[in-house]
CSV table of C-alpha atoms and ligand atoms in Angstrom, one decimal:
chain,number,residue,atom,x,y,z
V,65,MET,CA,80.3,161.7,115.9
V,66,ALA,CA,81.5,165.0,117.3
V,67,SER,CA,81.5,163.6,120.8
V,68,THR,CA,83.4,160.5,119.7
V,69,GLN,CA,86.0,162.8,118.2
V,70,ALA,CA,86.2,164.8,121.4
V,71,ARG,CA,86.7,161.6,123.4
V,72,HIS,CA,89.5,160.5,121.0
V,73,TRP,CA,91.3,163.8,121.5
V,74,ARG,CA,90.8,163.7,125.3
V,75,THR,CA,92.5,160.3,125.3
V,76,ALA,CA,95.2,161.7,123.0
V,77,THR,CA,95.8,164.5,125.5
V,78,ARG,CA,96.3,161.9,128.2
V,79,ALA,CA,98.6,159.9,125.9
V,80,LEU,CA,100.8,162.9,125.2
V,81,ALA,CA,100.9,163.9,128.9
V,82,THR,CA,102.2,160.4,129.5
V,83,ILE,CA,104.9,160.8,126.9
V,84,ARG,CA,105.9,164.1,128.7
V,85,ARG,CA,106.0,162.3,132.0
V,86,ARG,CA,107.8,159.1,131.0
V,87,GLN,CA,110.7,159.2,128.6
V,88,GLN,CA,110.8,156.6,125.8
V,89,VAL,CA,107.5,155.1,126.9
V,90,THR,CA,106.7,151.9,125.0
V,91,ARG,CA,103.4,151.2,123.3
V,92,THR,CA,102.7,148.5,125.9
V,93,GLU,CA,103.5,150.8,128.8
V,94,LEU,CA,101.2,153.5,127.3
V,95,ALA,CA,98.4,150.9,127.1
V,96,ASN,CA,98.9,149.9,130.7
V,97,LEU,CA,99.1,153.5,132.0
V,98,LEU,CA,96.0,154.6,130.1
V,99,GLY,CA,94.1,151.4,130.9
V,100,LEU,CA,93.5,150.6,127.2
V,101,ARG,CA,93.5,147.2,125.5
V,102,SER,CA,95.8,146.6,122.5
V,103,GLY,CA,93.3,147.4,119.8
V,104,PRO,CA,92.3,150.9,121.0
V,105,THR,CA,96.0,151.6,121.8
V,106,SER,CA,96.9,150.7,118.1
V,107,ASP,CA,94.2,153.1,116.9
V,108,LEU,CA,95.3,155.8,119.2
V,109,VAL,CA,99.0,155.5,118.2
V,110,LYS,CA,98.0,155.4,114.5
V,111,ARG,CA,95.9,158.6,115.0
V,112,LEU,CA,98.8,160.4,116.8
V,113,VAL,CA,101.3,159.4,114.1
V,114,GLN,CA,99.0,160.4,111.2
V,115,ALA,CA,98.5,163.8,112.9
V,116,GLU,CA,102.3,164.2,113.0
V,117,LEU,CA,102.2,164.4,116.8
V,118,ILE,CA,104.4,161.4,117.6
V,119,SER,CA,106.7,159.0,115.8
V,120,GLU,CA,107.5,155.4,116.7
V,121,GLN,CA,110.9,153.7,117.0
V,122,SER,CA,111.6,150.0,117.6
V,123,ALA,CA,112.3,149.3,121.2
V,124,GLU,CA,114.9,146.9,122.5
V,125,GLN,CA,113.3,143.5,123.0
V,126,THR,CA,113.5,142.6,126.7
V,127,GLY,CA,111.0,139.7,127.0
V,128,ARG,CA,109.3,137.0,125.0
V,129,GLY,CA,106.3,139.1,124.0
V,130,ARG,CA,105.7,140.7,120.6
V,131,PRO,CA,108.2,143.4,119.6
V,132,THR,CA,107.0,146.8,120.9
V,133,THR,CA,108.0,150.4,120.0
V,134,THR,CA,108.9,153.5,121.9
V,135,LEU,CA,107.0,156.7,121.3
V,136,HIS,CA,108.7,160.0,120.5
V,137,ALA,CA,107.9,163.5,119.3
V,138,SER,CA,107.3,163.7,115.6
V,139,PRO,CA,110.1,165.7,113.8
V,140,SER,CA,107.4,167.9,112.3
V,141,GLY,CA,105.2,168.0,115.4
V,142,PRO,CA,104.4,170.9,117.8
V,143,VAL,CA,107.2,172.9,119.5
V,144,ALA,CA,107.4,175.2,122.5
V,145,LEU,CA,109.8,178.1,122.1
V,146,VAL,CA,112.1,178.2,125.2
V,147,LEU,CA,114.3,181.1,126.3
V,148,ASP,CA,116.7,180.7,129.2
V,149,LEU,CA,117.8,184.1,130.6
V,150,ARG,CA,120.8,183.6,132.9
V,151,HIS,CA,123.1,185.9,134.9
V,152,GLY,CA,125.6,186.6,132.2
V,153,ASP,CA,124.0,185.2,129.0
V,154,TRP,CA,120.9,183.8,127.4
V,155,ARG,CA,119.9,180.8,125.1
V,156,LEU,CA,117.0,180.5,122.8
V,157,GLY,CA,115.7,177.2,121.4
V,158,THR,CA,112.8,174.9,120.7
V,159,CYS,CA,111.5,172.0,122.8
V,160,ASP,CA,109.7,169.0,121.2
V,161,LEU,CA,106.8,167.2,122.9
V,162,ASP,CA,109.1,164.6,124.5
V,163,GLY,CA,111.5,167.2,125.9
V,164,THR,CA,114.1,167.2,123.2
V,165,VAL,CA,115.7,170.7,123.1
V,166,THR,CA,117.5,172.3,120.2
V,167,ILE,CA,119.4,175.5,120.9
V,168,HIS,CA,119.1,178.0,118.0
V,169,GLU,CA,120.8,181.1,119.3
V,170,ALA,CA,122.8,182.2,122.3
V,171,GLY,CA,124.5,185.4,123.5
V,172,GLY,CA,125.9,187.4,126.4
V,173,HIS,CA,124.3,190.5,128.1
V,174,ASP,CA,126.9,191.9,130.4
V,175,GLY,CA,126.4,195.6,130.7
V,176,VAL,CA,123.2,195.7,128.6
V,177,ALA,CA,120.3,197.6,130.2
V,178,PRO,CA,117.6,195.2,131.2
V,179,ASP,CA,114.7,196.9,129.2
V,180,GLN,CA,116.9,196.9,126.1
V,181,LEU,CA,117.8,193.2,126.7
V,182,LEU,CA,114.1,192.2,127.0
V,183,ASP,CA,113.3,194.1,123.8
V,184,THR,CA,116.1,192.4,121.9
V,185,LEU,CA,115.1,189.0,123.2
V,186,ALA,CA,111.5,189.6,122.3
V,187,GLN,CA,112.6,190.3,118.7
V,188,ARG,CA,114.6,187.1,118.6
V,189,LEU,CA,111.6,185.1,120.0
V,190,ARG,CA,109.4,186.6,117.3
V,191,ARG,CA,111.8,185.7,114.6
V,192,LEU,CA,112.0,182.1,115.8
V,193,ALA,CA,108.2,181.9,116.0
V,194,THR,CA,107.9,183.1,112.4
V,195,ALA,CA,110.4,180.4,111.3
V,196,TYR,CA,108.4,177.6,113.0
V,197,GLY,CA,104.9,179.0,112.0
V,198,ASP,CA,101.9,177.0,113.1
V,199,ARG,CA,104.1,174.4,114.8
V,200,VAL,CA,104.5,176.8,117.7
V,201,VAL,CA,102.0,176.1,120.5
V,202,GLY,CA,103.5,178.4,123.2
V,203,ALA,CA,106.6,179.8,124.7
V,204,GLY,CA,108.4,179.8,128.0
V,205,VAL,CA,111.0,182.0,129.5
V,206,THR,CA,113.1,180.9,132.5
V,207,VAL,CA,114.8,183.4,134.7
V,208,PRO,CA,117.3,183.2,137.7
V,209,GLY,CA,114.9,185.2,139.8
V,210,LEU,CA,111.3,185.9,140.6
V,211,ALA,CA,108.5,186.3,138.0
V,212,VAL,CA,105.2,187.4,139.5
V,213,ASP,CA,102.2,188.7,137.5
V,214,GLY,CA,104.4,189.5,134.5
V,215,ARG,CA,106.9,191.5,136.6
V,216,LEU,CA,110.5,190.2,136.8
V,217,SER,CA,113.0,190.7,139.5
V,218,MET,CA,116.6,189.3,139.5
V,219,PRO,CA,118.0,190.6,142.8
V,220,MET,CA,121.5,189.3,142.3
V,221,LEU,CA,121.8,191.6,139.2
V,222,ASP,CA,119.9,194.4,140.9
V,223,TRP,CA,117.1,194.1,138.3
V,224,ARG,CA,113.8,194.9,140.1
V,225,ASP,CA,110.2,194.8,139.1
V,226,LEU,CA,110.7,194.8,135.3
V,227,ASP,CA,107.7,194.9,133.0
V,228,THR,CA,108.0,191.8,130.7
V,229,THR,CA,105.1,192.7,128.4
V,230,SER,CA,107.5,193.0,125.4
V,231,LEU,CA,108.5,189.3,125.9
V,232,THR,CA,105.1,187.9,126.9
V,233,SER,CA,103.4,189.6,123.9
V,234,ALA,CA,106.3,188.8,121.4
V,235,VAL,CA,104.4,185.9,119.9
V,236,ASP,CA,100.7,185.2,119.2
V,237,ARG,CA,100.7,182.2,121.6
V,238,PRO,CA,100.7,181.8,125.4
V,239,VAL,CA,104.0,182.9,126.9
V,240,VAL,CA,104.8,181.8,130.5
V,241,LEU,CA,107.6,182.9,132.8
V,242,GLY,CA,109.3,180.6,135.3
V,243,ASN,CA,112.1,180.2,137.8
V,244,ASP,CA,115.2,178.4,136.3
V,245,ALA,CA,115.8,176.1,139.3
V,246,THR,CA,112.1,175.1,139.4
V,247,MET,CA,112.1,174.2,135.8
V,248,ALA,CA,115.4,172.3,136.1
V,249,GLY,CA,113.7,170.3,138.9
V,250,VAL,CA,110.8,169.5,136.6
V,251,ALA,CA,113.2,168.2,134.0
V,252,GLU,CA,114.9,166.0,136.7
V,253,ALA,CA,111.6,164.5,137.8
V,254,ARG,CA,110.5,163.8,134.2
V,255,LEU,CA,113.8,162.3,133.1
V,256,HIS,CA,114.3,160.1,136.2
V,257,PRO,CA,113.8,156.5,135.3
V,258,ALA,CA,111.7,155.7,138.4
V,259,GLU,CA,108.3,157.1,139.4
V,260,LEU,CA,109.1,159.5,142.2
V,261,ASN,CA,106.6,160.7,144.8
V,262,SER,CA,108.7,163.9,145.5
V,263,LEU,CA,112.0,165.1,144.3
V,264,LEU,CA,114.1,167.9,146.0
V,265,HIS,CA,116.3,169.6,143.4
V,266,ILE,CA,119.2,171.8,144.6
V,267,VAL,CA,121.2,174.0,142.3
V,268,VAL,CA,124.4,175.9,143.0
V,269,GLU,CA,125.1,178.6,140.5
V,270,VAL,CA,125.9,182.2,141.4
V,271,GLY,CA,123.9,181.4,144.6
V,272,VAL,CA,121.9,178.4,145.8
V,273,GLY,CA,118.3,177.6,145.0
V,274,GLY,CA,116.1,174.7,144.2
V,275,ALA,CA,112.6,173.3,144.0
V,276,LEU,CA,110.4,170.6,145.4
V,277,ILE,CA,108.7,168.6,142.6
V,278,ALA,CA,105.8,166.4,143.5
V,279,ASP,CA,104.3,164.0,141.0
V,280,GLY,CA,106.3,165.7,138.2
V,281,GLN,CA,105.0,169.2,138.9
V,282,PRO,CA,106.3,172.1,141.1
V,283,ILE,CA,104.2,172.1,144.3
V,284,PRO,CA,101.4,174.7,144.0
V,285,SER,CA,101.9,178.0,145.8
V,286,ALA,CA,100.1,181.3,146.2
V,287,HIS,CA,102.2,183.4,143.9
V,288,GLY,CA,104.4,180.7,142.1
V,289,LEU,CA,107.3,181.7,144.3
V,290,HIS,CA,107.8,178.4,146.1
V,291,GLY,CA,111.3,176.9,146.2
V,292,GLU,CA,113.3,180.0,147.1
V,293,PHE,CA,115.3,177.8,149.4
V,294,GLY,CA,118.4,180.0,149.1
V,295,HIS,CA,116.5,182.5,151.2
V,296,LEU,CA,115.9,180.3,154.2
V,297,PRO,CA,117.7,181.8,157.2
V,298,PHE,CA,120.6,179.2,157.3
V,299,GLY,CA,123.2,181.9,156.9
V,300,ASP,CA,124.8,184.7,158.9
V,301,PRO,CA,121.9,186.8,160.4
V,302,GLY,CA,124.2,189.8,160.3
V,303,LEU,CA,124.2,189.8,156.4
V,304,ARG,CA,121.5,191.5,154.3
V,305,CYS,CA,120.8,189.5,151.2
V,306,PRO,CA,119.9,191.4,147.9
V,307,CYS,CA,116.4,189.8,148.2
V,308,GLY,CA,115.7,192.1,151.1
V,309,ALA,CA,115.9,189.5,153.9
V,310,ARG,CA,118.7,188.9,156.5
V,311,GLY,CA,120.7,185.7,157.1
V,312,CYS,CA,119.9,184.0,153.8
V,313,TRP,CA,121.5,180.6,153.0
V,314,THR,CA,122.4,181.8,149.5
V,315,ALA,CA,124.8,184.5,151.0
V,316,ALA,CA,127.3,181.7,151.8
V,317,PHE,CA,127.3,180.9,148.1
V,318,HIS,CA,127.8,184.5,146.9
V,319,LEU,CA,130.7,183.5,144.7
V,320,VAL,CA,132.1,187.0,144.2
V,321,GLU,CA,132.4,187.2,148.0
V,322,VAL,CA,133.8,183.7,148.3
V,323,ALA,CA,136.4,184.5,145.7
V,324,ARG,CA,137.3,187.7,147.4
V,325,ARG,CA,138.1,185.8,150.6
V,326,THR,CA,140.6,183.7,148.6
V,327,GLY,CA,142.2,186.9,147.2
V,328,VAL,CA,140.6,186.8,143.8
V,329,ASP,CA,138.4,189.3,142.0
V,330,ALA,CA,135.8,187.2,140.2
V,331,THR,CA,133.2,189.9,139.7
V,332,ALA,CA,133.2,189.5,135.9
V,333,ASP,CA,132.5,185.8,135.8
V,334,PRO,CA,132.1,184.1,139.2
V,335,ARG,CA,130.8,180.9,137.8
V,336,SER,CA,133.9,180.2,135.6
V,337,TRP,CA,136.0,181.1,138.6
V,338,LEU,CA,134.3,178.4,140.7
V,339,GLN,CA,134.6,175.8,137.9
V,340,ARG,CA,138.4,176.6,137.6
V,341,LEU,CA,138.8,176.4,141.3
V,342,TYR,CA,137.2,172.9,141.4
V,343,SER,CA,139.0,171.6,138.3
V,344,HIS,CA,142.5,172.9,139.4
V,345,PRO,CA,142.4,173.4,143.2
V,346,ASP,CA,145.5,174.7,144.8
V,347,ASP,CA,146.5,173.7,148.2
V,348,SER,CA,146.4,177.1,149.9
V,349,ASN,CA,144.6,177.4,153.3
V,350,ALA,CA,142.3,180.0,151.8
V,351,ILE,CA,141.2,177.8,149.0
V,352,ARG,CA,140.9,174.7,151.2
V,353,GLY,CA,138.9,176.7,153.7
V,354,ALA,CA,136.5,178.1,151.0
V,355,MET,CA,135.8,174.6,149.6
V,356,THR,CA,135.3,173.1,153.0
V,357,SER,CA,133.0,175.8,154.2
V,358,LEU,CA,130.9,175.7,150.9
V,359,ALA,CA,130.5,171.9,151.2
V,360,ALA,CA,129.5,172.1,154.9
V,361,ASP,CA,127.0,175.0,154.1
V,362,LEU,CA,125.5,172.8,151.4
V,363,GLY,CA,125.3,169.7,153.5
V,364,ARG,CA,123.7,171.6,156.5
V,365,GLY,CA,121.1,173.3,154.3
V,366,ILE,CA,120.2,170.0,152.5
V,367,ALA,CA,119.7,168.4,155.9
V,368,GLY,CA,117.3,171.1,157.0
V,369,LEU,CA,115.4,170.7,153.7
V,370,ILE,CA,115.2,166.9,154.1
V,371,ASN,CA,113.9,167.4,157.6
V,372,ALA,CA,111.2,169.8,156.4
V,373,LEU,CA,110.2,168.2,153.1
V,374,ASP,CA,110.9,164.4,153.4
V,375,PRO,CA,111.7,164.0,149.7
V,376,SER,CA,112.1,160.6,147.9
V,377,LEU,CA,115.3,161.7,146.2
V,378,VAL,CA,117.7,164.7,146.2
V,379,THR,CA,119.3,165.8,142.9
V,380,LEU,CA,122.2,168.2,142.7
V,381,GLY,CA,122.3,170.5,139.7
V,382,GLY,CA,124.7,173.2,138.4
V,383,LEU,CA,127.9,173.2,140.5
V,384,ALA,CA,126.3,171.6,143.6
V,385,ASN,CA,127.9,168.1,143.0
V,386,LEU,CA,131.3,169.7,142.5
V,387,VAL,CA,130.9,171.5,145.8
V,388,ARG,CA,129.9,168.2,147.5
V,389,PHE,CA,132.8,166.1,146.3
V,390,ALA,CA,135.5,168.8,146.7
V,391,SER,CA,135.1,168.4,150.4
V,392,VAL,CA,133.1,165.2,150.8
V,393,GLY,CA,133.9,164.7,154.5
V,394,ALA,CA,132.7,168.3,155.4
V,395,PHE,CA,129.6,167.8,153.3
V,396,TYR,CA,128.5,164.5,155.0
V,397,ASP,CA,129.5,165.6,158.5
V,398,ALA,CA,127.3,168.7,158.2
V,399,LEU,CA,124.5,166.7,156.5
V,400,ASN,CA,124.4,163.9,159.1
V,401,GLY,CA,124.8,166.4,161.9
V,402,GLY,CA,121.7,168.3,160.7
V,403,LEU,CA,119.4,165.3,159.9
V,404,MET,CA,116.7,164.2,162.4
V,405,SER,CA,117.5,160.7,163.5
V,406,ALA,CA,114.3,159.5,161.8
V,407,HIS,CA,115.9,160.6,158.5
V,408,ARG,CA,119.4,159.5,159.3
V,409,ALA,CA,118.3,155.9,159.3
V,410,ARG,CA,116.8,156.1,155.8
V,411,SER,CA,118.1,159.3,154.3
V,412,PRO,CA,117.0,159.8,150.7
V,413,GLN,CA,119.7,159.3,148.1
V,414,ILE,CA,121.6,162.4,147.0
V,415,VAL,CA,122.6,162.1,143.4
V,416,GLU,CA,124.0,164.2,140.6
V,417,ALA,CA,121.4,165.7,138.3
V,418,ILE,CA,121.0,164.0,135.0
V,419,ALA,CA,119.3,166.6,132.8
V,420,GLY,CA,122.5,168.4,132.0
V,421,ASP,CA,123.0,172.0,130.8
V,422,ASP,CA,119.7,172.2,129.1
V,423,ALA,CA,117.7,171.2,132.2
V,424,THR,CA,115.9,174.5,132.5
V,425,LEU,CA,114.9,174.5,128.9
V,426,VAL,CA,113.6,170.9,129.0
V,427,GLY,CA,111.6,171.6,132.2
V,428,MET,CA,110.2,174.8,130.8
V,429,GLY,CA,109.3,173.3,127.4
V,430,LEU,CA,107.5,170.4,129.0
V,431,SER,CA,105.7,172.8,131.4
V,432,VAL,CA,104.5,174.9,128.4
V,433,PHE,CA,103.0,171.7,126.8
V,434,ASP,CA,101.4,170.8,130.1
V,435,GLN,CA,99.6,174.2,130.1
V,436,VAL,CA,98.5,174.5,126.5
V,437,LEU,CA,98.0,171.0,125.0
V,438,ASP,CA,94.3,170.1,125.4
V,439,ALA,CA,91.8,168.2,123.4
V,440,GLU,CA,90.7,171.3,121.5
V,441,LEU,CA,94.2,172.3,120.5
V,442,LEU,CA,94.9,168.7,119.3
V,443,ALA,CA,91.7,168.5,117.3
V,444,ARG,CA,92.6,171.9,115.6
V,445,TRP,CA,96.2,170.7,115.0
V,446,ALA,CA,95.0,167.4,113.4
V,447,SER,CA,92.4,169.0,111.2
V,448,ARG,CA,95.1,171.4,109.8
V,449,ARG,CA,97.4,168.4,109.2
V,450,SER,CA,94.8,166.5,107.3
V,451,GLY,CA,93.8,169.6,105.4
V,452,THR,CA,90.2,169.5,106.6
V,453,ALA,CA,89.9,172.6,108.6
G,205,LIG,ZN1,117.7,186.4,150.4
């Protein structure tokens, strides 16, 4: 009996992983993906609904077959707490099993000492964990920088080697740290309607970054630092980047510096400056020159990455799509000039990202579930829900 139960929860783990990989999966698709016949699929779905892990909604009827349902997170199901620490602000929320994010709190941190900020965020994380009680299965924190062995560096803010113990011990559950662009890439891959072999996600924010996502997951790397594409030497070799290297691609996207060249001091909020620039461009030579050169830098860098990585699709997040279309000729001239002829004939599509402003939180929430949801946790969860501990 015990081994039958264990097998049930192992199948349930695979079913929930499928729901995290494919949005709005139907009962029929789930059966096909898991290789189950309709009877066992019905039993499985019934068990997951009873355990308050998923809920079912009627799906649009597309064929002649019997009506089917789409599978979603249960409104009283497990949640991952997700915290997105950005250059000027932060957002704290919850993510459901199917990647639905709800933001609970947000705030700015300009001028706040980093240690003090991490302590404050740890308190808020703890408070949210208390509010959600035993529904919390883990937490994830995304940062616009490097997180290695619990130490956090955000070179663009000159934050170096910070101890994150206050955050990672804030709740009595696993807490993981991750790079924001990598997590946004995970969200893109999971939300994309087609199954993708590999997806290259490029983000322009205060600098440029990205991630290569293969089969829905960031590619494995020695220290979890893959995807620091902004620090490829596509830039001026005479410039030292805050990361410590010379000639980084991201230096071309250092928005405070780009603004300074157009006669504007954008130190306080460079992102808003760029958004304003693109929504109301003026016709001065300096502005036109800045937009053309950013678009060309973006196109050239993406060409290099396509040559190296051969992705199935390229998605543009943050402000990257604005940069492309503000000077579309410069972008495609640089892109086509930089592509190997083998890629020029069948270049991957380059499309705007679809996951929106919450992409980092969606990707991180789904990654937390990937790491913590196993048969043992599900069996414990179900026994608590049925009151038979
Ligand atoms: Zn660098």
